[in-house]
Amino acid sequence: MPAQHGPRRARIAFSDSAAKQLDAITSEAELHALDRALVVISVDPEAGELLPGDSSGPRLRQYVDDVERVRLVYWVTALKTVVVVAFIEV
């Protein structure tokens, strides 16, 4: 019997500015909170709400976790396989 796998997760990629923000996080609690938020959007890239804007560029989404106090602004590629994080706030 073949092994059962769950749904495929999106791959997370960070923009240069998000990578700099990530490097600045030193608190273990903040890293844990960010990790939990990244898991949420990797499992369901449409978990965040669409931000207002035009269709000339990527449609930005915002995921907010009020319990963990994390905010991510990101977009999803056309293939919906890569979530690119554009902004991190912990």
PDB file of C-alpha atoms in Angstrom:
ATOM      1  CA  MET A   1       0.000   0.000   0.000  1.00  0.00           C
ATOM      2  CA  PRO A   2       1.533   3.387  -0.976  1.00  0.00           C
ATOM      3  CA  ALA A   3       2.235   5.918   1.745  1.00  0.00           C
ATOM      4  CA  GLN A   4      -0.405   8.599   2.174  1.00  0.00           C
ATOM      5  CA  HIS A   5       0.903  12.139   1.993  1.00  0.00           C
ATOM      6  CA  GLY A   6      -0.896  15.287   3.013  1.00  0.00           C
ATOM      7  CA  PRO A   7      -1.433  18.201   0.668  1.00  0.00           C
ATOM      8  CA  ARG A   8       1.680  19.696  -0.867  1.00  0.00           C
ATOM      9  CA  ARG A   9       2.944  22.805   0.920  1.00  0.00           C
ATOM     10  CA  ALA A  10       3.946  25.957  -0.879  1.00  0.00           C
ATOM     11  CA  ARG A  11       7.628  26.808  -0.862  1.00  0.00           C
ATOM     12  CA  ILE A  12       8.458  30.030   0.997  1.00  0.00           C
ATOM     13  CA  ALA A  13      10.911  32.493  -0.553  1.00  0.00           C
ATOM     14  CA  PHE A  14      11.909  35.814   0.985  1.00  0.00           C
ATOM     15  CA  SER A  15      12.443  39.082  -0.833  1.00  0.00           C
ATOM     16  CA  ASP A  16      15.710  40.886  -0.046  1.00  0.00           C
ATOM     17  CA  SER A  17      13.971  43.294   2.333  1.00  0.00           C
ATOM     18  CA  ALA A  18      12.175  40.462   4.122  1.00  0.00           C
ATOM     19  CA  ALA A  19      15.452  38.541   4.441  1.00  0.00           C
ATOM     20  CA  LYS A  20      17.027  41.583   6.127  1.00  0.00           C
ATOM     21  CA  GLN A  21      14.062  41.791   8.510  1.00  0.00           C
ATOM     22  CA  LEU A  22      14.433  38.088   9.255  1.00  0.00           C
ATOM     23  CA  ASP A  23      18.139  38.516  10.016  1.00  0.00           C
ATOM     24  CA  ALA A  24      17.268  41.250  12.520  1.00  0.00           C
ATOM     25  CA  ILE A  25      15.022  38.951  14.596  1.00  0.00           C
ATOM     26  CA  THR A  26      16.963  37.686  17.598  1.00  0.00           C
ATOM     27  CA  SER A  27      14.222  36.613  20.001  1.00  0.00           C
ATOM     28  CA  GLU A  28      13.481  32.888  20.104  1.00  0.00           C
ATOM     29  CA  ALA A  29       9.804  33.657  20.834  1.00  0.00           C
ATOM     30  CA  GLU A  30       9.554  35.921  17.775  1.00  0.00           C
ATOM     31  CA  LEU A  31      11.190  33.291  15.564  1.00  0.00           C
ATOM     32  CA  HIS A  32       8.754  30.670  16.869  1.00  0.00           C
ATOM     33  CA  ALA A  33       5.781  32.971  16.198  1.00  0.00           C
ATOM     34  CA  LEU A  34       7.033  33.715  12.688  1.00  0.00           C
ATOM     35  CA  ASP A  35       7.582  30.028  11.995  1.00  0.00           C
ATOM     36  CA  ARG A  36       3.989  29.241  12.967  1.00  0.00           C
ATOM     37  CA  ALA A  37       2.674  31.958  10.625  1.00  0.00           C
ATOM     38  CA  LEU A  38       4.854  30.690   7.770  1.00  0.00           C
ATOM     39  CA  VAL A  39       3.474  27.180   8.252  1.00  0.00           C
ATOM     40  CA  VAL A  40      -0.073  28.539   7.986  1.00  0.00           C
ATOM     41  CA  ILE A  41       0.549  30.267   4.660  1.00  0.00           C
ATOM     42  CA  SER A  42       2.618  27.360   3.308  1.00  0.00           C
ATOM     43  CA  VAL A  43      -0.337  25.033   3.921  1.00  0.00           C
ATOM     44  CA  ASP A  44      -2.926  27.543   2.661  1.00  0.00           C
ATOM     45  CA  PRO A  45      -1.404  30.397   0.619  1.00  0.00           C
ATOM     46  CA  GLU A  46      -4.806  32.068   0.447  1.00  0.00           C
ATOM     47  CA  ALA A  47      -5.172  32.220   4.237  1.00  0.00           C
ATOM     48  CA  GLY A  48      -4.417  35.925   4.246  1.00  0.00           C
ATOM     49  CA  GLU A  49      -6.746  38.632   3.028  1.00  0.00           C
ATOM     50  CA  LEU A  50      -6.243  40.419  -0.276  1.00  0.00           C
ATOM     51  CA  LEU A  51      -4.982  43.977   0.073  1.00  0.00           C
ATOM     52  CA  PRO A  52      -6.542  46.689  -2.079  1.00  0.00           C
ATOM     53  CA  GLY A  53      -4.642  47.463  -5.258  1.00  0.00           C
ATOM     54  CA  ASP A  54      -4.718  47.250  -9.009  1.00  0.00           C
ATOM     55  CA  SER A  55      -4.005  44.240 -11.167  1.00  0.00           C
ATOM     56  CA  SER A  56      -0.843  45.670 -12.768  1.00  0.00           C
ATOM     57  CA  GLY A  57       1.427  43.827 -10.332  1.00  0.00           C
ATOM     58  CA  PRO A  58       1.205  40.840  -8.021  1.00  0.00           C
ATOM     59  CA  ARG A  59      -1.841  40.783  -5.757  1.00  0.00           C
ATOM     60  CA  LEU A  60      -0.556  41.343  -2.258  1.00  0.00           C
ATOM     61  CA  ARG A  61      -2.059  39.423   0.633  1.00  0.00           C
ATOM     62  CA  GLN A  62      -1.786  40.081   4.347  1.00  0.00           C
ATOM     63  CA  TYR A  63      -1.811  37.376   6.983  1.00  0.00           C
ATOM     64  CA  VAL A  64      -2.254  38.541  10.585  1.00  0.00           C
ATOM     65  CA  ASP A  65      -2.119  36.312  13.645  1.00  0.00           C
ATOM     66  CA  ASP A  66      -3.335  38.395  16.573  1.00  0.00           C
ATOM     67  CA  VAL A  67      -2.465  35.697  19.122  1.00  0.00           C
ATOM     68  CA  GLU A  68       1.169  35.374  18.027  1.00  0.00           C
ATOM     69  CA  ARG A  69       1.287  39.065  17.015  1.00  0.00           C
ATOM     70  CA  VAL A  70       2.681  38.388  13.553  1.00  0.00           C
ATOM     71  CA  ARG A  71       1.896  40.188  10.292  1.00  0.00           C
ATOM     72  CA  LEU A  72       3.095  38.993   6.891  1.00  0.00           C
ATOM     73  CA  VAL A  73       2.571  40.710   3.558  1.00  0.00           C
ATOM     74  CA  TYR A  74       3.168  38.372   0.631  1.00  0.00           C
ATOM     75  CA  TRP A  75       2.114  37.352  -2.837  1.00  0.00           C
ATOM     76  CA  VAL A  76       1.501  33.990  -4.415  1.00  0.00           C
ATOM     77  CA  THR A  77       3.008  33.081  -7.777  1.00  0.00           C
ATOM     78  CA  ALA A  78       0.808  32.178 -10.733  1.00  0.00           C
ATOM     79  CA  LEU A  79       1.508  28.482 -10.159  1.00  0.00           C
ATOM     80  CA  LYS A  80       0.561  28.842  -6.482  1.00  0.00           C
ATOM     81  CA  THR A  81       3.626  26.865  -5.520  1.00  0.00           C
ATOM     82  CA  VAL A  82       5.804  29.639  -4.114  1.00  0.00           C
ATOM     83  CA  VAL A  83       4.791  32.176  -1.522  1.00  0.00           C
ATOM     84  CA  VAL A  84       7.115  35.160  -1.514  1.00  0.00           C
ATOM     85  CA  VAL A  85       7.123  37.086   1.753  1.00  0.00           C
ATOM     86  CA  ALA A  86       7.479  40.815   1.217  1.00  0.00           C
ATOM     87  CA  PHE A  87       7.194  42.127   4.762  1.00  0.00           C
ATOM     88  CA  ILE A  88       7.576  40.625   8.224  1.00  0.00           C
ATOM     89  CA  GLU A  89       6.335  42.233  11.431  1.00  0.00           C
ATOM     90  CA  VAL A  90       6.688  40.351  14.700  1.00  0.00           C
TER      91      VAL A  90
END
